[in-house]
CSV table of C-alpha atoms and ligand atoms in Angstrom, one decimal:
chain,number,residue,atom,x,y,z
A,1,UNK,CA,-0.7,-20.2,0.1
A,2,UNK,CA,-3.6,-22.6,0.0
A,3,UNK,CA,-3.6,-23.6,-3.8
A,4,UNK,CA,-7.5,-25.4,-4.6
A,5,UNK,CA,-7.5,-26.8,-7.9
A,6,UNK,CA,-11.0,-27.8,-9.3
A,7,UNK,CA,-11.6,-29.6,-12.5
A,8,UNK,CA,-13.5,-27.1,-14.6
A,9,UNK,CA,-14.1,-23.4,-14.6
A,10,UNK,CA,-17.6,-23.9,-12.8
A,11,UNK,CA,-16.3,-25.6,-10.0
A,12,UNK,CA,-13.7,-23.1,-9.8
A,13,UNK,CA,-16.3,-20.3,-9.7
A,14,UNK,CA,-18.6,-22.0,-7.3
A,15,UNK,CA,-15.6,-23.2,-5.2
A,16,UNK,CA,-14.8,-19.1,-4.7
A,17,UNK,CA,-18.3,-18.4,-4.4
A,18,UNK,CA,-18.5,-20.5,-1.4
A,19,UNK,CA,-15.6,-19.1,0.0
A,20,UNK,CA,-17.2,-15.5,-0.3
A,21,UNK,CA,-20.9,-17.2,0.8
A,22,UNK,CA,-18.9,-18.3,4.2
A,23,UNK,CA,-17.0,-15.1,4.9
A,24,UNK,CA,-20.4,-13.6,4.8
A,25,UNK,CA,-22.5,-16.0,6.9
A,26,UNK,CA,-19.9,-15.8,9.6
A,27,UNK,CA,-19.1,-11.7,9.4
A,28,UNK,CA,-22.7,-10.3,7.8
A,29,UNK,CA,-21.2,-6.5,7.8
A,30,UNK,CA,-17.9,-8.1,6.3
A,31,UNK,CA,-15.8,-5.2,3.9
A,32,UNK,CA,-15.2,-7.2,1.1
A,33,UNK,CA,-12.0,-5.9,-1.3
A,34,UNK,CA,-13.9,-6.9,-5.3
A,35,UNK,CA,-12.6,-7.6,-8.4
A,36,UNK,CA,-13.6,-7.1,-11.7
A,37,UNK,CA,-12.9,-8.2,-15.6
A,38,UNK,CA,-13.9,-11.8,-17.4
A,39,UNK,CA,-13.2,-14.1,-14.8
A,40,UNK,CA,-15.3,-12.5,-12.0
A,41,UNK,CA,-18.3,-12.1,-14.1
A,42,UNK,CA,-19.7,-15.7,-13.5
A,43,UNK,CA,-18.5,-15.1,-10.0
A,44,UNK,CA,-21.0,-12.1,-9.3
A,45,UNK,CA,-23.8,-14.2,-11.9
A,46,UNK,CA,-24.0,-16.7,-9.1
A,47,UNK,CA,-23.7,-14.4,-5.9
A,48,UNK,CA,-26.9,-12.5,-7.2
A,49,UNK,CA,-28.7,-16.0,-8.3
A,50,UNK,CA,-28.0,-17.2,-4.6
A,51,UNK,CA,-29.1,-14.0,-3.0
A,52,UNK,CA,-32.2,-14.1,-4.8
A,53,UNK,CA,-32.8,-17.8,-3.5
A,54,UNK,CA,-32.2,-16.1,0.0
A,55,UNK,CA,-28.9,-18.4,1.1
A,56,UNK,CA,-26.5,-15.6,1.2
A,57,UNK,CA,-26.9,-11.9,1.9
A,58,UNK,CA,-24.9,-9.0,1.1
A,59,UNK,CA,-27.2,-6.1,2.1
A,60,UNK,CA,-25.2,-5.6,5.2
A,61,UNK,CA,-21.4,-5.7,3.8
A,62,UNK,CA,-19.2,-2.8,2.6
A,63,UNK,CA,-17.2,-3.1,-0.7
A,64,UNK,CA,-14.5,-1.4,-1.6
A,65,UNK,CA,-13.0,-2.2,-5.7
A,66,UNK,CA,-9.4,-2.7,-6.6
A,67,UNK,CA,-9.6,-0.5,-8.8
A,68,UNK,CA,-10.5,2.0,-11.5
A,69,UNK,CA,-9.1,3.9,-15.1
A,70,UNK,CA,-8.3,7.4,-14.5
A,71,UNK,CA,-10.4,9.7,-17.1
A,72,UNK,CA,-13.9,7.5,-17.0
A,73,UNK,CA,-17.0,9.0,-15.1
A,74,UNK,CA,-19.1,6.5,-13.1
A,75,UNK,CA,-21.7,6.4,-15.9
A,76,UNK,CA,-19.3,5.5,-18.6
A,77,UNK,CA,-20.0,2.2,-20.0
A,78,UNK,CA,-16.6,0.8,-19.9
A,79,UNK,CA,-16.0,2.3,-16.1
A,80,UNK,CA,-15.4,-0.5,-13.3
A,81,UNK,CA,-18.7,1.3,-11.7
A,82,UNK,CA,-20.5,0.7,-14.3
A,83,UNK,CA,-19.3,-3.0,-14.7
A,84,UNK,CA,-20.2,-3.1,-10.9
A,85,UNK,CA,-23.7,-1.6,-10.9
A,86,UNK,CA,-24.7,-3.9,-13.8
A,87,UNK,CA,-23.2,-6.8,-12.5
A,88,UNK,CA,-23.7,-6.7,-8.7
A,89,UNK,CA,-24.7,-4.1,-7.1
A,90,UNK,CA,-28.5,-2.9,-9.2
A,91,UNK,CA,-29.1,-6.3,-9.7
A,92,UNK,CA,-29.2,-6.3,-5.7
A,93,UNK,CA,-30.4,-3.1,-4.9
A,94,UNK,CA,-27.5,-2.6,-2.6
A,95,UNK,CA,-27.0,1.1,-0.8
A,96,UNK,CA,-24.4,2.8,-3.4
A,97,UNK,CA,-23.2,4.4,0.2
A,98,UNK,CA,-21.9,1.4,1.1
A,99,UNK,CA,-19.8,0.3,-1.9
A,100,UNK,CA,-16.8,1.8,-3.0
A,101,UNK,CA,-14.3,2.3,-6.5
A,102,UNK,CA,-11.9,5.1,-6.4
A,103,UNK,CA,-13.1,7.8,-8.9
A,104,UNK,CA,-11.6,7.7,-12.4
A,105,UNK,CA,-12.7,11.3,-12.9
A,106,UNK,CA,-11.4,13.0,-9.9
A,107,UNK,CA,-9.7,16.2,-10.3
A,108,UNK,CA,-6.7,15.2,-8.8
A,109,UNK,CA,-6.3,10.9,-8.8
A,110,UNK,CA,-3.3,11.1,-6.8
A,111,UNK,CA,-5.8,12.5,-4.2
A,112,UNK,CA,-8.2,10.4,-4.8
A,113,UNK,CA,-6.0,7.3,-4.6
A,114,UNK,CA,-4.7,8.7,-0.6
A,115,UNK,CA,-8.5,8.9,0.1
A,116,UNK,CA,-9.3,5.6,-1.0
A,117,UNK,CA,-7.1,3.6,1.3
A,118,UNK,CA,-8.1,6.1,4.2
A,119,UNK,CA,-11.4,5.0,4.0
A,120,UNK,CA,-10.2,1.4,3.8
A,121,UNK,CA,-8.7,1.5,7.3
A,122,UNK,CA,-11.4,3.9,8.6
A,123,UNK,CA,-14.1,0.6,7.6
A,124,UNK,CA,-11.3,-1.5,9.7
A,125,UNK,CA,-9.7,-2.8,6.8
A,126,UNK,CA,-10.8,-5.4,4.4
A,127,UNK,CA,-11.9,-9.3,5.3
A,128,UNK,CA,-11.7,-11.0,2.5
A,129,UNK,CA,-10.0,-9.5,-1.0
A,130,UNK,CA,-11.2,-10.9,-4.5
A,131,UNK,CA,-8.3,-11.1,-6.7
A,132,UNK,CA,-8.2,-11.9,-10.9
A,133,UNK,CA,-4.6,-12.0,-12.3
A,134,UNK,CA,-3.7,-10.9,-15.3
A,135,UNK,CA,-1.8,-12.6,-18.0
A,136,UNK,CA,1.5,-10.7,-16.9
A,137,UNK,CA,1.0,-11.4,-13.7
A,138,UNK,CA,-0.4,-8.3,-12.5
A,139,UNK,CA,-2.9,-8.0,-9.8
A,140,UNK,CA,-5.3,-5.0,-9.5
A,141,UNK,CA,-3.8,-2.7,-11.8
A,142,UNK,CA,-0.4,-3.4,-9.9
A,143,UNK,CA,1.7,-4.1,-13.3
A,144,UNK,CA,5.0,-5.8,-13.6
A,145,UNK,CA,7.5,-3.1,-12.0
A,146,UNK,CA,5.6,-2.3,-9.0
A,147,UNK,CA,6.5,-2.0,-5.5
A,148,UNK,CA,5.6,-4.8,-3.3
A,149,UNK,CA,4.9,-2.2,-0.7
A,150,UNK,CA,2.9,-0.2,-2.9
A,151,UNK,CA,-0.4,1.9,-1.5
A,152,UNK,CA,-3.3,2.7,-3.8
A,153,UNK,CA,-1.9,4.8,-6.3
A,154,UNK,CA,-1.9,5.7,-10.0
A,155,UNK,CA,-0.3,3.1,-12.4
A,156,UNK,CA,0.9,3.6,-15.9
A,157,UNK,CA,-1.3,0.2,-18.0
A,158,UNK,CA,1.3,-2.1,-19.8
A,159,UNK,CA,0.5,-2.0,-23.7
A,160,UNK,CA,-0.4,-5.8,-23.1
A,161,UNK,CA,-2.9,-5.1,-20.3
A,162,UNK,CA,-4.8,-2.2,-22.5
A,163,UNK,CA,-4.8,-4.9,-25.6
A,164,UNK,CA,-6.0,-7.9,-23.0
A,165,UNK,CA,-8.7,-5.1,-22.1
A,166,UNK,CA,-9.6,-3.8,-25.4
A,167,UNK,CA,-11.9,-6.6,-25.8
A,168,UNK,CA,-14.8,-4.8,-23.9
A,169,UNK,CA,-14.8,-1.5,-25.3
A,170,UNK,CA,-16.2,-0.5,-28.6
A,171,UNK,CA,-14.3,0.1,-32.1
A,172,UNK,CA,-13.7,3.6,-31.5
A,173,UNK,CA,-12.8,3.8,-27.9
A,174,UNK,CA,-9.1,3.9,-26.6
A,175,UNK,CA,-8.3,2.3,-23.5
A,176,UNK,CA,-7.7,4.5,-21.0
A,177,UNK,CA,-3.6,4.6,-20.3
A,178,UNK,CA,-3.9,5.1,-16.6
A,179,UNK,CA,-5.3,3.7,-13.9
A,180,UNK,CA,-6.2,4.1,-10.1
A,181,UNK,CA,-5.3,0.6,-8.2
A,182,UNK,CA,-5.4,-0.4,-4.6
A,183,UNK,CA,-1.6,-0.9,-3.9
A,184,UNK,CA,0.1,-4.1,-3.3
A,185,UNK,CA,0.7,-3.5,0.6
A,186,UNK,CA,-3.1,-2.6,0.4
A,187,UNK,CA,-4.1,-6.3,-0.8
A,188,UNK,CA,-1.7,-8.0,1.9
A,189,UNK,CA,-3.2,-5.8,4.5
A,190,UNK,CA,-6.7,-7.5,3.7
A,191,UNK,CA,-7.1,-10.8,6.5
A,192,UNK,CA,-8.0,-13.1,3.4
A,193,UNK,CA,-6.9,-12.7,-0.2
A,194,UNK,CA,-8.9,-14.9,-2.6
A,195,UNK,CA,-7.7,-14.9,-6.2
A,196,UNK,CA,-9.3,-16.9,-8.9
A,197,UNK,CA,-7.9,-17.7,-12.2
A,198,UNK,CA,-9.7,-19.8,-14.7
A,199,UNK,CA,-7.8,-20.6,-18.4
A,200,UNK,CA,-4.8,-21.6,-20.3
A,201,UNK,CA,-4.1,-17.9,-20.8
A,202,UNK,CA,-3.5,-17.9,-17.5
A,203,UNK,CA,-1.2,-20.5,-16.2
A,204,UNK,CA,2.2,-19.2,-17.0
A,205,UNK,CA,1.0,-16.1,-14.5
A,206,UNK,CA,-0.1,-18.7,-11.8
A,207,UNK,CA,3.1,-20.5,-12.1
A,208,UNK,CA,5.3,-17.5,-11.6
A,209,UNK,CA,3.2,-16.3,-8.8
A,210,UNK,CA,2.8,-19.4,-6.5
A,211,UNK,CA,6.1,-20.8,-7.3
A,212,UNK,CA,8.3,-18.4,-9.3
A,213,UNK,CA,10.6,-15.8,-7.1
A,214,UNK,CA,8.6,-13.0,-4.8
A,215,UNK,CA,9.7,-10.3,-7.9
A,216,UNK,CA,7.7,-7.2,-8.5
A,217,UNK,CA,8.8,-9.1,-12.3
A,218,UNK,CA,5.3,-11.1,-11.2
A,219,UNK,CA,3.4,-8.6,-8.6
A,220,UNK,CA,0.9,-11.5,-7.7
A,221,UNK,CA,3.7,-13.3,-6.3
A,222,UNK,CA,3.2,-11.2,-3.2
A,223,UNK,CA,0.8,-12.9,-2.2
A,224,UNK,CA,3.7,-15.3,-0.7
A,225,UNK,CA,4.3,-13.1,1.6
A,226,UNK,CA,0.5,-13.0,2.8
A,227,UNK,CA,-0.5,-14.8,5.6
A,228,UNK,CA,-3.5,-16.1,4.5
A,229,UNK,CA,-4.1,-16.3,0.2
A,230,UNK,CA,-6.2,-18.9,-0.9
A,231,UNK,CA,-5.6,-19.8,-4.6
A,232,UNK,CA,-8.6,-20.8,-6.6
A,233,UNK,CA,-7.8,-22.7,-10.0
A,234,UNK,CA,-9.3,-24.4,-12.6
A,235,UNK,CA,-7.5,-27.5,-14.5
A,236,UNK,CA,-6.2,-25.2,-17.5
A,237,UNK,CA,-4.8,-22.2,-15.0
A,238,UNK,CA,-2.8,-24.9,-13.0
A,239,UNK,CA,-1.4,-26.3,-16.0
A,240,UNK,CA,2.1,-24.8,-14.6
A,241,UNK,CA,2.2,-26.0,-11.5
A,242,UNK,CA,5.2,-28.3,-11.0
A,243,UNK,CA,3.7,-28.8,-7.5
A,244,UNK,CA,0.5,-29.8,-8.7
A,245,UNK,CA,0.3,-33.3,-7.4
A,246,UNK,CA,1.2,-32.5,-3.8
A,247,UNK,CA,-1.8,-29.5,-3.9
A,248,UNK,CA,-3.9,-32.0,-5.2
A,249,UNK,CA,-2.7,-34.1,-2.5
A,250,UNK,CA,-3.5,-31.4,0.2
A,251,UNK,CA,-6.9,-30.5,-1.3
A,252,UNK,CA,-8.6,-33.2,-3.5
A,253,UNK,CA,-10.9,-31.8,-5.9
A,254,UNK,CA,-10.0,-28.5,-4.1
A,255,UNK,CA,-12.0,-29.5,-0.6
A,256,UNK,CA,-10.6,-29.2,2.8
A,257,UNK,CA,-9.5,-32.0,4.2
A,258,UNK,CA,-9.5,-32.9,8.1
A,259,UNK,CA,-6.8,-33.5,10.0
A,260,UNK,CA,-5.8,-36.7,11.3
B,301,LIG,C1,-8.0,-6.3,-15.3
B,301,LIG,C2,-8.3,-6.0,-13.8
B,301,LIG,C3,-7.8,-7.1,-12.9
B,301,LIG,C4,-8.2,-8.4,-13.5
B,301,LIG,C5,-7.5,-8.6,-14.8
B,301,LIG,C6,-7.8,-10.0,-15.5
B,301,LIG,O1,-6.8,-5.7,-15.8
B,301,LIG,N1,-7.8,-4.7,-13.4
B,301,LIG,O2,-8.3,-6.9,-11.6
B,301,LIG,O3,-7.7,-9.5,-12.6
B,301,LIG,O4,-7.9,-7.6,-15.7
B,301,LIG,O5,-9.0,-9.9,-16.2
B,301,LIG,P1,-9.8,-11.1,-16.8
B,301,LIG,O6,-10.5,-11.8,-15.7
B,301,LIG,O7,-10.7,-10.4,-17.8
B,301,LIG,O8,-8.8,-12.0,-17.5
């Protein structure tokens, strides 16, 4: 794991950013794996501001989305497509027949979740995989319990997942109980996983899944067993970290640093 920790949660966010703005300039038609919730909004914020300035394009790439809760049509207001078209993809114009979210509403989501990593591998797979965690260490919707070899499937949401998510529906709206997620052997199957975390809320997560035991007790702490996750922090996420000197070490300020 390459673990970048950056002072604030700007530089954390434009530390990622840069990480997807390469990916892109070397592989234009890249299939990138997206994330959404909180953390990834200021993510998407900047990727549209730089593609308006012209320094990064993503009119050719092919997205497909962790995930998505079972019940909500595309047009509902809390649906990851909808948080997606607002966010991303209008604000782009990009071709809606290149990015893809498993269906909430299909008839038969265990279906629907088969069909979603088929058409992963028929793209060739994903390059580069944008990862949040949440505070129980789940990644996707890949909640504490879940197989490390998992394929996109329907998960059961823990009650503190539906209260974390609560927060962007409205007063009279249940969050859903169920959702569609790409699958933990999914995510390692992407060539680069990129998870950002941002936040004191999240630093007991971060500990246990960079330096805690590879337990489906913490799902993201399978990304120990991928062979290329880069971490992105923020001060307050890597509050944990017992190994936070030597990372700092490795990466000042969260920079590469050359050999020799
Ligand atoms: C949701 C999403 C995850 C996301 C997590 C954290 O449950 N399914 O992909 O990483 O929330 O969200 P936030 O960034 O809002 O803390």
């Amino acid at each position: 794991m390459k673990i970048l920790i950056l002072p604030d949660p700007a530089a954390a966010v434009a530390r990622c950013v840069e990480i997807i703005a390469q990916t892109l300039n070397e592989k234009p038609q890249a299939v990138l794996g997206l994330a959404t919730g909180g953390t990834m909004e200021p993510v998407y914020a900047r990727l549209v501001e730089r593609a308006r300035a012209g320094e990064i394009a993503l009119d050719r790439m092919t997205s497909f989305n962790l995930d998505e809760y079972v019940g909500l049509p595309p047009e509902h207001s809390q649906s990851y497509h909808s948080y997606m078209r607002d966010r991303l993809f209008g604000p782009l114009g990009l071709d809606p027949s290149r990015t893809h979210l498993p269906r909430g509403d299909a008839p038969d989501p265990a279906a629907e979740a088969a069909r979603f990593d088929a058409a992963i591998a028929q793209a060739g797979g994903i390059d580069l995989q944008l990862l949040g965690i949440g505070g129980n260490g789940h990644i996707g919707f890949n909640e504490p319990s879940s197989s490390l070899a998992s394929p996109t499937r329907v998960k059961t949401l823990t009650l503190a997942t539906r209260e974390a998510n609560a927060r962007f529906f409205g007063p009279e709206e249940t969050v859903p109980r169920f959702a569609i997620t790409m699958g933990i052997a999914t995510i390692l199957r992407s060539r680069h996983a990129v998870l950002l975390a941002t936040g004191t809320k999240k630093a007991t997560a971060v500990a246990a899944m960079a330096e805690g035991p590879l337990s489906a007790r913490c799902p993201a702490s399978a990304l120990q067993l991928h062979p290329r996750a880069t971490i992105v922090l923020d001060a307050d996420a890597a509050a944990d970290l017992e190994l936070r000197q030597y990372y700092e070490t490795v990466h000042p300020q969260g920079q590469e640093v050359a050999l020799g």
